[in-house]
mmCIF file of C-alpha atoms in Angstrom:
data_model
loop_
_atom_site.group_PDB
_atom_site.id
_atom_site.type_symbol
_atom_site.label_atom_id
_atom_site.label_comp_id
_atom_site.label_asym_id
_atom_site.label_seq_id
_atom_site.Cartn_x
_atom_site.Cartn_y
_atom_site.Cartn_z
ATOM 1 C CA UNK E 1 -40.575 -51.381 6.214
ATOM 2 C CA UNK E 2 -38.397 -54.421 5.535
ATOM 3 C CA UNK E 3 -35.994 -54.483 2.600
ATOM 4 C CA UNK E 4 -36.539 -57.395 0.215
ATOM 5 C CA UNK E 5 -35.089 -58.061 -3.222
ATOM 6 C CA UNK E 6 -36.882 -61.363 -3.711
ATOM 7 C CA UNK E 7 -39.458 -61.278 -6.501
ATOM 8 C CA UNK E 8 -43.075 -61.911 -5.577
ATOM 9 C CA UNK E 9 -44.837 -65.019 -6.939
ATOM 10 C CA UNK E 10 -46.692 -62.810 -9.443
ATOM 11 C CA UNK E 11 -43.452 -61.325 -10.750
ATOM 12 C CA UNK E 12 -41.852 -64.741 -10.996
ATOM 13 C CA UNK E 13 -44.855 -65.890 -13.024
ATOM 14 C CA UNK E 14 -44.518 -62.903 -15.386
ATOM 15 C CA UNK E 15 -40.768 -63.439 -15.722
ATOM 16 C CA UNK E 16 -41.112 -67.131 -16.524
ATOM 17 C CA UNK E 17 -44.054 -66.601 -18.884
ATOM 18 C CA UNK E 18 -42.264 -63.943 -20.946
ATOM 19 C CA UNK E 19 -39.004 -65.914 -20.833
ATOM 20 C CA UNK E 20 -40.755 -68.947 -22.284
ATOM 21 C CA UNK E 21 -42.142 -66.854 -25.144
ATOM 22 C CA UNK E 22 -38.715 -65.305 -25.754
ATOM 23 C CA UNK E 23 -37.008 -68.698 -25.775
ATOM 24 C CA UNK E 24 -39.578 -70.559 -27.863
ATOM 25 C CA UNK E 25 -40.740 -67.895 -30.339
ATOM 26 C CA UNK E 26 -38.334 -64.946 -30.465
ATOM 27 C CA UNK E 27 -34.905 -66.590 -30.339
ATOM 28 C CA UNK E 28 -35.497 -69.132 -33.101
ATOM 29 C CA UNK E 29 -36.592 -66.308 -35.435
ATOM 30 C CA UNK E 30 -33.953 -63.732 -34.468
ATOM 31 C CA UNK E 31 -31.324 -64.375 -37.150
ATOM 32 C CA UNK E 32 -33.906 -64.550 -39.954
ATOM 33 C CA UNK E 33 -35.547 -61.210 -39.187
ATOM 34 C CA UNK E 34 -32.190 -59.541 -38.556
ATOM 35 C CA UNK E 35 -31.169 -60.521 -42.087
ATOM 36 C CA UNK E 36 -34.502 -59.526 -43.600
ATOM 37 C CA UNK E 37 -34.531 -56.110 -41.866
ATOM 38 C CA UNK E 38 -38.322 -56.176 -41.839
ATOM 39 C CA UNK E 39 -40.950 -55.814 -39.150
ATOM 40 C CA UNK E 40 -41.721 -59.352 -37.897
ATOM 41 C CA UNK E 41 -45.504 -59.110 -38.080
ATOM 42 C CA UNK E 42 -45.998 -62.888 -37.587
ATOM 43 C CA UNK E 43 -44.055 -62.702 -34.311
ATOM 44 C CA UNK E 44 -46.026 -59.647 -33.184
ATOM 45 C CA UNK E 45 -49.223 -61.561 -33.874
ATOM 46 C CA UNK E 46 -47.941 -64.521 -31.846
ATOM 47 C CA UNK E 47 -47.159 -62.113 -29.009
ATOM 48 C CA UNK E 48 -50.713 -60.756 -29.222
ATOM 49 C CA UNK E 49 -52.172 -64.264 -29.168
ATOM 50 C CA UNK E 50 -50.378 -65.249 -25.956
ATOM 51 C CA UNK E 51 -51.042 -61.885 -24.328
ATOM 52 C CA UNK E 52 -47.586 -60.303 -24.133
ATOM 53 C CA UNK E 53 -48.570 -57.668 -26.697
ATOM 54 C CA UNK E 54 -51.732 -55.894 -25.631
ATOM 55 C CA UNK E 55 -52.903 -52.734 -23.919
ATOM 56 C CA UNK E 56 -53.907 -54.839 -20.925
ATOM 57 C CA UNK E 57 -50.447 -56.380 -20.589
ATOM 58 C CA UNK E 58 -48.740 -52.975 -20.615
ATOM 59 C CA UNK E 59 -51.262 -51.536 -18.154
ATOM 60 C CA UNK E 60 -50.964 -54.471 -15.760
ATOM 61 C CA UNK E 61 -47.179 -54.358 -15.680
ATOM 62 C CA UNK E 62 -47.086 -50.559 -15.387
ATOM 63 C CA UNK E 63 -49.431 -50.774 -12.412
ATOM 64 C CA UNK E 64 -47.629 -53.651 -10.665
ATOM 65 C CA UNK E 65 -47.118 -52.524 -7.028
ATOM 66 C CA UNK E 66 -43.335 -52.930 -6.779
ATOM 67 C CA UNK E 67 -42.622 -51.058 -10.021
ATOM 68 C CA UNK E 68 -40.710 -54.057 -11.375
ATOM 69 C CA UNK E 69 -43.341 -55.697 -13.585
ATOM 70 C CA UNK E 70 -42.475 -53.912 -16.809
ATOM 71 C CA UNK E 71 -38.744 -54.129 -16.083
ATOM 72 C CA UNK E 72 -38.786 -57.878 -15.521
ATOM 73 C CA UNK E 73 -40.862 -58.435 -18.675
ATOM 74 C CA UNK E 74 -38.681 -56.197 -20.843
ATOM 75 C CA UNK E 75 -35.460 -57.848 -19.668
ATOM 76 C CA UNK E 76 -36.765 -61.272 -20.655
ATOM 77 C CA UNK E 77 -38.078 -60.091 -24.016
ATOM 78 C CA UNK E 78 -34.767 -58.456 -24.950
ATOM 79 C CA UNK E 79 -32.911 -61.501 -23.686
ATOM 80 C CA UNK E 80 -34.664 -63.210 -26.590
ATOM 81 C CA UNK E 81 -33.645 -60.674 -29.258
ATOM 82 C CA UNK E 82 -33.447 -56.899 -29.214
ATOM 83 C CA UNK E 83 -34.703 -56.216 -32.737
ATOM 84 C CA UNK E 84 -37.804 -58.394 -32.498
ATOM 85 C CA UNK E 85 -38.466 -57.280 -28.923
ATOM 86 C CA UNK E 86 -38.377 -53.622 -29.942
ATOM 87 C CA UNK E 87 -40.855 -54.350 -32.727
ATOM 88 C CA UNK E 88 -43.153 -55.896 -30.132
ATOM 89 C CA UNK E 89 -42.620 -53.336 -27.383
ATOM 90 C CA UNK E 90 -41.823 -50.135 -29.313
ATOM 91 C CA UNK E 91 -45.471 -49.137 -29.090
ATOM 92 C CA UNK E 92 -44.885 -48.652 -25.370
ATOM 93 C CA UNK E 93 -43.107 -45.325 -25.866
ATOM 94 C CA UNK E 94 -46.097 -43.785 -27.657
ATOM 95 C CA UNK E 95 -48.453 -45.389 -25.146
ATOM 96 C CA UNK E 96 -46.405 -43.988 -22.247
ATOM 97 C CA UNK E 97 -46.584 -40.502 -23.757
ATOM 98 C CA UNK E 98 -50.363 -40.689 -24.075
ATOM 99 C CA UNK E 99 -50.900 -42.365 -20.696
ATOM 100 C CA UNK E 100 -48.649 -39.840 -18.974
ATOM 101 C CA UNK E 101 -50.306 -36.709 -20.289
ATOM 102 C CA UNK E 102 -53.488 -37.584 -22.125
ATOM 103 C CA UNK E 103 -57.059 -37.004 -21.027
ATOM 104 C CA UNK E 104 -59.198 -40.010 -20.029
ATOM 105 C CA UNK E 105 -61.145 -39.599 -23.257
ATOM 106 C CA UNK E 106 -57.960 -39.610 -25.352
ATOM 107 C CA UNK E 107 -56.632 -42.706 -23.632
ATOM 108 C CA UNK E 108 -59.931 -44.543 -24.043
ATOM 109 C CA UNK E 109 -60.085 -43.727 -27.750
ATOM 110 C CA UNK E 110 -56.478 -44.068 -28.880
ATOM 111 C CA UNK E 111 -54.705 -46.603 -26.672
ATOM 112 C CA UNK E 112 -56.757 -49.534 -28.031
ATOM 113 C CA UNK E 113 -56.036 -48.397 -31.588
ATOM 114 C CA UNK E 114 -52.292 -48.411 -30.873
ATOM 115 C CA UNK E 115 -52.379 -52.152 -30.204
ATOM 116 C CA UNK E 116 -55.160 -53.323 -32.507
ATOM 117 C CA UNK E 117 -56.607 -56.793 -31.976
ATOM 118 C CA UNK E 118 -55.265 -60.319 -31.648
ATOM 119 C CA UNK E 119 -56.240 -61.055 -35.239
ATOM 120 C CA UNK E 120 -55.027 -57.708 -36.568
ATOM 121 C CA UNK E 121 -52.314 -56.259 -34.298
ATOM 122 C CA UNK E 122 -51.172 -52.669 -34.818
ATOM 123 C CA UNK E 123 -48.195 -50.630 -33.612
ATOM 124 C CA UNK E 124 -47.729 -47.007 -32.551
ATOM 125 C CA UNK E 125 -44.868 -44.528 -32.891
ATOM 126 C CA UNK E 126 -43.507 -41.699 -30.762
ATOM 127 C CA UNK E 127 -41.913 -39.056 -32.991
ATOM 128 C CA UNK E 128 -39.605 -36.560 -31.318
ATOM 129 C CA UNK E 129 -36.135 -36.507 -32.923
ATOM 130 C CA UNK E 130 -35.446 -34.410 -35.999
ATOM 131 C CA UNK E 131 -32.507 -34.113 -38.423
ATOM 132 C CA UNK E 132 -31.266 -31.127 -36.400
ATOM 133 C CA UNK E 133 -32.751 -31.948 -33.016
ATOM 134 C CA UNK E 134 -31.801 -35.210 -31.354
ATOM 135 C CA UNK E 135 -30.453 -34.692 -27.857
ATOM 136 C CA UNK E 136 -31.251 -30.981 -28.177
ATOM 137 C CA UNK E 137 -35.021 -31.336 -27.991
ATOM 138 C CA UNK E 138 -35.308 -27.560 -27.601
ATOM 139 C CA UNK E 139 -34.226 -27.237 -31.239
ATOM 140 C CA UNK E 140 -37.320 -28.985 -32.599
ATOM 141 C CA UNK E 141 -38.471 -27.237 -35.780
ATOM 142 C CA UNK E 142 -41.742 -29.063 -36.374
ATOM 143 C CA UNK E 143 -44.467 -26.477 -35.867
ATOM 144 C CA UNK E 144 -48.076 -26.755 -34.779
ATOM 145 C CA UNK E 145 -50.434 -23.839 -35.416
ATOM 146 C CA UNK E 146 -53.985 -23.629 -34.143
ATOM 147 C CA UNK E 147 -56.567 -22.597 -36.739
ATOM 148 C CA UNK E 148 -59.397 -20.896 -34.838
ATOM 149 C CA UNK E 149 -61.695 -20.888 -37.857
ATOM 150 C CA UNK E 150 -61.743 -24.668 -38.229
ATOM 151 C CA UNK E 151 -60.760 -25.773 -34.705
ATOM 152 C CA UNK E 152 -57.809 -27.681 -36.160
ATOM 153 C CA UNK E 153 -54.092 -27.955 -35.540
ATOM 154 C CA UNK E 154 -51.900 -27.572 -38.608
ATOM 155 C CA UNK E 155 -48.525 -29.343 -38.386
ATOM 156 C CA UNK E 156 -45.463 -29.046 -40.606
ATOM 157 C CA UNK E 157 -42.031 -30.619 -40.205
ATOM 158 C CA UNK E 158 -39.913 -33.754 -40.478
ATOM 159 C CA UNK E 159 -39.227 -36.316 -37.779
ATOM 160 C CA UNK E 160 -36.425 -38.855 -37.905
ATOM 161 C CA UNK E 161 -35.306 -42.024 -36.087
ATOM 162 C CA UNK E 162 -38.938 -42.837 -35.364
ATOM 163 C CA UNK E 163 -39.459 -46.422 -34.214
ATOM 164 C CA UNK E 164 -42.434 -47.740 -36.222
ATOM 165 C CA UNK E 165 -42.521 -44.406 -38.047
ATOM 166 C CA UNK E 166 -44.823 -44.550 -41.058
ATOM 167 C CA UNK E 167 -46.069 -48.099 -40.414
ATOM 168 C CA UNK E 168 -47.809 -47.220 -37.145
ATOM 169 C CA UNK E 169 -51.557 -46.991 -36.778
ATOM 170 C CA UNK E 170 -51.203 -44.012 -34.430
ATOM 171 C CA UNK E 171 -48.326 -41.535 -34.233
ATOM 172 C CA UNK E 172 -47.612 -39.202 -31.315
ATOM 173 C CA UNK E 173 -45.708 -36.193 -32.669
ATOM 174 C CA UNK E 174 -43.895 -33.592 -30.586
ATOM 175 C CA UNK E 175 -44.130 -30.103 -32.087
ATOM 176 C CA UNK E 176 -43.421 -26.533 -31.088
ATOM 177 C CA UNK E 177 -46.473 -24.302 -30.646
ATOM 178 C CA UNK E 178 -44.640 -21.334 -29.130
ATOM 179 C CA UNK E 179 -41.066 -21.457 -30.532
ATOM 180 C CA UNK E 180 -40.001 -18.428 -28.490
ATOM 181 C CA UNK E 181 -40.384 -20.511 -25.323
ATOM 182 C CA UNK E 182 -38.043 -23.245 -26.504
ATOM 183 C CA UNK E 183 -38.764 -26.714 -25.139
ATOM 184 C CA UNK E 184 -41.381 -25.341 -22.740
ATOM 185 C CA UNK E 185 -43.513 -24.266 -25.695
ATOM 186 C CA UNK E 186 -43.859 -27.786 -27.068
ATOM 187 C CA UNK E 187 -46.790 -30.174 -27.026
ATOM 188 C CA UNK E 188 -47.563 -33.672 -28.272
ATOM 189 C CA UNK E 189 -50.208 -34.373 -30.900
ATOM 190 C CA UNK E 190 -52.128 -37.501 -31.875
ATOM 191 C CA UNK E 191 -51.966 -38.232 -35.604
ATOM 192 C CA UNK E 192 -54.761 -40.629 -36.613
ATOM 193 C CA UNK E 193 -54.268 -43.242 -39.352
ATOM 194 C CA UNK E 194 -54.527 -42.138 -42.978
ATOM 195 C CA UNK E 195 -54.248 -38.443 -42.132
ATOM 196 C CA UNK E 196 -53.690 -36.388 -45.337
ATOM 197 C CA UNK E 197 -50.252 -34.770 -45.541
ATOM 198 C CA UNK E 198 -48.629 -37.311 -43.217
ATOM 199 C CA UNK E 199 -46.290 -39.836 -44.830
ATOM 200 C CA UNK E 200 -43.247 -41.994 -44.265
ATOM 201 C CA UNK E 201 -39.933 -40.689 -45.520
ATOM 202 C CA UNK E 202 -36.659 -42.597 -45.612
ATOM 203 C CA UNK E 203 -36.484 -46.008 -43.957
ATOM 204 C CA UNK E 204 -33.109 -46.443 -42.257
ATOM 205 C CA UNK E 205 -30.865 -49.472 -42.749
ATOM 206 C CA UNK E 206 -29.227 -49.879 -39.377
ATOM 207 C CA UNK E 207 -26.174 -51.396 -37.700
ATOM 208 C CA UNK E 208 -28.323 -53.301 -35.198
ATOM 209 C CA UNK E 209 -31.933 -53.886 -34.064
ATOM 210 C CA UNK E 210 -32.641 -54.541 -37.732
ATOM 211 C CA UNK E 211 -35.989 -56.228 -37.154
ATOM 212 C CA UNK E 212 -37.283 -52.956 -35.720
ATOM 213 C CA UNK E 213 -38.568 -50.472 -38.310
ATOM 214 C CA UNK E 214 -36.958 -47.017 -38.048
ATOM 215 C CA UNK E 215 -37.846 -44.213 -40.436
ATOM 216 C CA UNK E 216 -38.479 -40.545 -41.081
ATOM 217 C CA UNK E 217 -41.999 -39.179 -41.064
ATOM 218 C CA UNK E 218 -42.952 -36.047 -42.959
ATOM 219 C CA UNK E 219 -45.778 -33.654 -42.083
ATOM 220 C CA UNK E 220 -46.963 -31.296 -44.799
ATOM 221 C CA UNK E 221 -49.916 -29.115 -43.749
ATOM 222 C CA UNK E 222 -51.260 -31.962 -41.653
ATOM 223 C CA UNK E 223 -54.630 -30.992 -40.191
ATOM 224 C CA UNK E 224 -56.003 -32.737 -37.119
ATOM 225 C CA UNK E 225 -58.976 -31.887 -34.888
ATOM 226 C CA UNK E 226 -58.256 -29.446 -32.089
ATOM 227 C CA UNK E 227 -59.036 -32.100 -29.460
ATOM 228 C CA UNK E 228 -55.995 -34.158 -30.523
ATOM 229 C CA UNK E 229 -53.392 -32.183 -28.579
ATOM 230 C CA UNK E 230 -52.313 -34.553 -25.803
ATOM 231 C CA UNK E 231 -53.856 -33.426 -22.527
ATOM 232 C CA UNK E 232 -56.217 -30.965 -24.201
ATOM 233 C CA UNK E 233 -55.703 -27.422 -25.414
ATOM 234 C CA UNK E 234 -57.011 -25.783 -22.238
ATOM 235 C CA UNK E 235 -54.501 -27.558 -20.020
ATOM 236 C CA UNK E 236 -51.694 -26.756 -22.461
ATOM 237 C CA UNK E 237 -52.539 -23.044 -22.584
ATOM 238 C CA UNK E 238 -52.703 -22.926 -18.790
ATOM 239 C CA UNK E 239 -49.194 -24.328 -18.645
ATOM 240 C CA UNK E 240 -47.971 -21.806 -21.194
ATOM 241 C CA UNK E 241 -49.499 -18.991 -19.143
ATOM 242 C CA UNK E 242 -47.543 -20.167 -16.089
ATOM 243 C CA UNK E 243 -44.356 -20.273 -18.110
ATOM 244 C CA UNK E 244 -44.885 -16.719 -19.348
ATOM 245 C CA UNK E 245 -45.463 -15.584 -15.771
ATOM 246 C CA UNK E 246 -42.151 -17.121 -14.762
ATOM 247 C CA UNK E 247 -43.746 -19.837 -12.673
ATOM 248 C CA UNK E 248 -42.418 -23.375 -12.562
ATOM 249 C CA UNK E 249 -43.682 -25.862 -15.077
ATOM 250 C CA UNK E 250 -43.045 -29.531 -15.693
ATOM 251 C CA UNK E 251 -41.830 -28.419 -19.085
ATOM 252 C CA UNK E 252 -41.708 -29.979 -22.463
ATOM 253 C CA UNK E 253 -43.313 -33.039 -23.936
ATOM 254 C CA UNK E 254 -40.406 -35.163 -25.164
ATOM 255 C CA UNK E 255 -38.288 -35.176 -22.012
ATOM 256 C CA UNK E 256 -41.294 -35.969 -19.815
ATOM 257 C CA UNK E 257 -41.850 -39.130 -21.843
ATOM 258 C CA UNK E 258 -38.165 -40.103 -21.822
ATOM 259 C CA UNK E 259 -37.883 -39.648 -18.054
ATOM 260 C CA UNK E 260 -40.718 -42.128 -17.534
ATOM 261 C CA UNK E 261 -39.229 -44.709 -19.908
ATOM 262 C CA UNK E 262 -35.503 -44.598 -19.101
ATOM 263 C CA UNK E 263 -35.654 -47.397 -16.510
ATOM 264 C CA UNK E 264 -37.409 -49.632 -19.067
ATOM 265 C CA UNK E 265 -34.685 -48.875 -21.625
ATOM 266 C CA UNK E 266 -32.197 -49.892 -18.954
ATOM 267 C CA UNK E 267 -34.068 -53.180 -18.528
ATOM 268 C CA UNK E 268 -33.841 -53.776 -22.285
ATOM 269 C CA UNK E 269 -30.074 -53.296 -22.153
ATOM 270 C CA UNK E 270 -29.765 -55.641 -19.179
ATOM 271 C CA UNK E 271 -31.597 -58.313 -21.175
ATOM 272 C CA UNK E 272 -29.141 -58.072 -24.071
ATOM 273 C CA UNK E 273 -26.141 -58.039 -21.719
ATOM 274 C CA UNK E 274 -27.398 -61.058 -19.800
ATOM 275 C CA UNK E 275 -27.995 -63.000 -23.002
ATOM 276 C CA UNK E 276 -24.430 -62.353 -24.173
ATOM 277 C CA UNK E 277 -22.963 -63.243 -20.772
ATOM 278 C CA UNK E 278 -24.891 -66.514 -20.585
ATOM 279 C CA UNK E 279 -23.848 -67.525 -24.089
ATOM 280 C CA UNK E 280 -20.200 -66.719 -23.391
ATOM 281 C CA UNK E 281 -20.325 -68.640 -20.103
ATOM 282 C CA UNK E 282 -21.759 -71.740 -21.777
ATOM 283 C CA UNK E 283 -19.128 -71.482 -24.503
ATOM 284 C CA UNK E 284 -16.301 -71.158 -21.955
ATOM 285 C CA UNK E 285 -17.523 -74.277 -20.163
ATOM 286 C CA UNK E 286 -17.449 -76.314 -23.390
ATOM 287 C CA UNK E 287 -14.658 -74.928 -25.560
ATOM 288 C CA UNK E 288 -11.282 -76.580 -25.052
ATOM 289 C CA UNK E 289 -7.827 -75.215 -25.851
ATOM 290 C CA UNK E 290 -4.473 -76.619 -24.736
ATOM 291 C CA UNK E 291 -6.314 -79.590 -23.267
ATOM 292 C CA UNK E 292 -8.444 -77.530 -20.862
ATOM 293 C CA UNK E 293 -11.834 -75.796 -20.814
ATOM 294 C CA UNK E 294 -11.130 -72.153 -21.625
ATOM 295 C CA UNK E 295 -13.152 -71.187 -18.565
ATOM 296 C CA UNK E 296 -10.284 -72.575 -16.483
ATOM 297 C CA UNK E 297 -7.961 -69.874 -17.775
ATOM 298 C CA UNK E 298 -7.810 -66.887 -15.486
ATOM 299 C CA UNK E 299 -7.985 -64.494 -18.434
ATOM 300 C CA UNK E 300 -11.397 -65.882 -19.386
ATOM 301 C CA UNK E 301 -12.683 -66.411 -15.831
ATOM 302 C CA UNK E 302 -11.907 -62.793 -14.936
ATOM 303 C CA UNK E 303 -13.808 -61.579 -17.985
ATOM 304 C CA UNK E 304 -16.814 -63.637 -16.976
ATOM 305 C CA UNK E 305 -16.577 -62.353 -13.410
ATOM 306 C CA UNK E 306 -16.635 -58.722 -14.570
ATOM 307 C CA UNK E 307 -19.460 -59.400 -17.003
ATOM 308 C CA UNK E 308 -21.637 -61.037 -14.361
ATOM 309 C CA UNK E 309 -20.936 -58.311 -11.783
ATOM 310 C CA UNK E 310 -21.803 -55.537 -14.207
ATOM 311 C CA UNK E 311 -25.030 -57.190 -15.369
ATOM 312 C CA UNK E 312 -26.236 -57.620 -11.797
ATOM 313 C CA UNK E 313 -25.197 -54.088 -10.791
ATOM 314 C CA UNK E 314 -27.016 -52.619 -13.790
ATOM 315 C CA UNK E 315 -30.154 -54.580 -12.963
ATOM 316 C CA UNK E 316 -30.143 -53.282 -9.387
ATOM 317 C CA UNK E 317 -29.959 -49.674 -10.607
ATOM 318 C CA UNK E 318 -32.813 -50.337 -13.027
ATOM 319 C CA UNK E 319 -34.931 -51.914 -10.297
ATOM 320 C CA UNK E 320 -34.238 -49.041 -7.920
ATOM 321 C CA UNK E 321 -35.386 -46.507 -10.515
ATOM 322 C CA UNK E 322 -38.508 -48.544 -11.263
ATOM 323 C CA UNK E 323 -39.360 -48.836 -7.579
ATOM 324 C CA UNK E 324 -38.806 -45.102 -7.045
ATOM 325 C CA UNK E 325 -40.996 -44.171 -9.999
ATOM 326 C CA UNK E 326 -43.800 -46.487 -8.904
ATOM 327 C CA UNK E 327 -43.716 -45.141 -5.331
ATOM 328 C CA UNK E 328 -43.610 -41.475 -6.281
ATOM 329 C CA UNK E 329 -40.018 -40.905 -5.191
ATOM 330 C CA UNK E 330 -38.354 -37.952 -6.892
ATOM 331 C CA UNK E 331 -35.281 -38.674 -9.003
ATOM 332 C CA UNK E 332 -33.286 -36.060 -7.074
ATOM 333 C CA UNK E 333 -29.988 -37.528 -8.250
ATOM 334 C CA UNK E 334 -31.229 -38.472 -11.715
ATOM 335 C CA UNK E 335 -31.659 -42.116 -10.741
ATOM 336 C CA UNK E 336 -33.513 -42.831 -13.984
ATOM 337 C CA UNK E 337 -30.582 -41.547 -15.999
ATOM 338 C CA UNK E 338 -28.151 -43.492 -13.814
ATOM 339 C CA UNK E 339 -30.007 -46.708 -14.580
ATOM 340 C CA UNK E 340 -30.094 -46.051 -18.306
ATOM 341 C CA UNK E 341 -26.436 -44.965 -18.445
ATOM 342 C CA UNK E 342 -24.987 -47.912 -16.547
ATOM 343 C CA UNK E 343 -27.208 -50.530 -18.171
ATOM 344 C CA UNK E 344 -26.578 -49.317 -21.720
ATOM 345 C CA UNK E 345 -22.806 -49.136 -21.313
ATOM 346 C CA UNK E 346 -22.881 -52.532 -19.594
ATOM 347 C CA UNK E 347 -24.596 -54.001 -22.658
ATOM 348 C CA UNK E 348 -21.874 -52.668 -24.941
ATOM 349 C CA UNK E 349 -19.095 -53.885 -22.621
ATOM 350 C CA UNK E 350 -20.531 -57.361 -22.030
ATOM 351 C CA UNK E 351 -21.331 -58.075 -25.681
ATOM 352 C CA UNK E 352 -17.834 -56.942 -26.676
ATOM 353 C CA UNK E 353 -16.282 -59.263 -24.099
ATOM 354 C CA UNK E 354 -18.531 -62.096 -25.262
ATOM 355 C CA UNK E 355 -17.115 -61.787 -28.772
ATOM 356 C CA UNK E 356 -13.604 -61.796 -27.313
ATOM 357 C CA UNK E 357 -14.298 -65.009 -25.392
ATOM 358 C CA UNK E 358 -15.648 -66.710 -28.511
ATOM 359 C CA UNK E 359 -12.719 -65.424 -30.573
ATOM 360 C CA UNK E 360 -13.125 -65.807 -34.323
ATOM 361 C CA UNK E 361 -16.416 -67.630 -33.838
ATOM 362 C CA UNK E 362 -17.829 -64.630 -32.037
ATOM 363 C CA UNK E 363 -17.106 -62.418 -35.022
ATOM 364 C CA UNK E 364 -19.232 -64.510 -37.369
ATOM 365 C CA UNK E 365 -22.981 -64.510 -37.879
ATOM 366 C CA UNK E 366 -23.032 -68.209 -37.091
ATOM 367 C CA UNK E 367 -22.983 -67.224 -33.412
ATOM 368 C CA UNK E 368 -25.542 -64.840 -31.847
ATOM 369 C CA UNK E 369 -23.100 -62.685 -29.876
ATOM 370 C CA UNK E 370 -22.187 -60.866 -33.107
ATOM 371 C CA UNK E 371 -25.810 -59.752 -33.468
ATOM 372 C CA UNK E 372 -26.081 -58.935 -29.759
ATOM 373 C CA UNK E 373 -23.011 -56.717 -30.062
ATOM 374 C CA UNK E 374 -24.559 -54.792 -32.942
ATOM 375 C CA UNK E 375 -27.863 -54.490 -31.093
ATOM 376 C CA UNK E 376 -26.281 -53.300 -27.829
ATOM 377 C CA UNK E 377 -24.843 -50.064 -29.190
ATOM 378 C CA UNK E 378 -28.207 -48.401 -29.717
ATOM 379 C CA UNK E 379 -28.869 -48.280 -25.976
ATOM 380 C CA UNK E 380 -26.076 -45.715 -25.524
ATOM 381 C CA UNK E 381 -27.722 -43.547 -28.194
ATOM 382 C CA UNK E 382 -31.525 -43.553 -28.236
ATOM 383 C CA UNK E 383 -33.735 -41.970 -25.574
ATOM 384 C CA UNK E 384 -30.776 -39.854 -24.507
ATOM 385 C CA UNK E 385 -27.127 -40.589 -25.317
ATOM 386 C CA UNK E 386 -24.665 -41.582 -22.615
ATOM 387 C CA UNK E 387 -23.286 -38.061 -22.789
ATOM 388 C CA UNK E 388 -26.725 -36.593 -22.129
ATOM 389 C CA UNK E 389 -27.267 -38.986 -19.218
ATOM 390 C CA UNK E 390 -23.992 -37.838 -17.666
ATOM 391 C CA UNK E 391 -25.024 -34.238 -18.194
ATOM 392 C CA UNK E 392 -28.366 -34.838 -16.476
ATOM 393 C CA UNK E 393 -26.711 -36.667 -13.578
ATOM 394 C CA UNK E 394 -23.994 -34.037 -13.260
ATOM 395 C CA UNK E 395 -26.529 -31.223 -13.045
ATOM 396 C CA UNK E 396 -28.561 -33.162 -10.492
ATOM 397 C CA UNK E 397 -25.683 -33.928 -8.138
ATOM 398 C CA UNK E 398 -23.933 -30.546 -8.354
ATOM 399 C CA UNK E 399 -26.885 -28.211 -8.791
ATOM 400 C CA UNK E 400 -24.793 -26.347 -11.364
ATOM 401 C CA UNK E 401 -25.787 -25.446 -14.947
ATOM 402 C CA UNK E 402 -23.262 -27.812 -16.523
ATOM 403 C CA UNK E 403 -22.990 -27.506 -20.321
#
């Protein structure tokens, strides 16, 4: 098989289409919605109208043969603005959880409801983290109990840091059914809209990605039909039986979802980093000091060189992970975590350097690199911190139980 990094005509079309939407619709609205710290429903509706927010769009890009469709689209969207892009694409995490483990019947019923319609778009939320269980997903305290008499699951607990939490049409909640088994005793549950006992808690005011809604969700004796355990109860109990017998199992619900989505998070970070690099480059080619373009000064040129090299290196790691996932290649060396680690730390580095190149201007809200810098930091935190990524990679490459 030949080795080719050139994008296919279809991928180029997707890239240019999403880039146009990001440039024409997202970027002009970015500063306003960052200040408002509200979900940009009008922008989400525009995305639905042009087709970049729909179940079909996600499915088509996820099934693209090279594995790069979703990555190319996400990079362009986050190039536009991270907060608005996450509002548009945050549903993807819940959709990935359902698509990765749900039954055909569950996917047919609930995936369309996650996205809504062009005239009335909806969002979905994946709820895993808790006040005492972020990176340590095995410490999840939310409990799910099966009530034989009514054929219902009863859930109690509190989730935090949930993107679209409380405003979503459909929530996917990770809960522990067999606490004695730790993370291997967990399952995901579909919470339909307007379910009694389910409510939004605190909405968080954040450092960055302010246009994306992040909140707690509270479950108090939430009852859902027995069929709403993702994958079905029979399949779940079969897995638990294997665990109790000491046989291998693919394990718990949250990490399975994160492993599938880490390359896409890397693509998001690459988009933010690229946006900051491009803005800083344009600025360096126009700004004059001491009678010269500042880009002529070695101190600035070297910064730009490092920024460009790191953005391109991060993208290559992201693309490799996407290609491996699409072609069924095992992440034997934690390639998904590598992509997420390098891309997220690249975003922080590049946006910081962009501010430095702009100087005092870069520190003001009159210039977008200030917002990009605030947005970039989240990529080293959510869906597995940089420290967790290093732990995962370290275990993979050494084979040792690193702690």
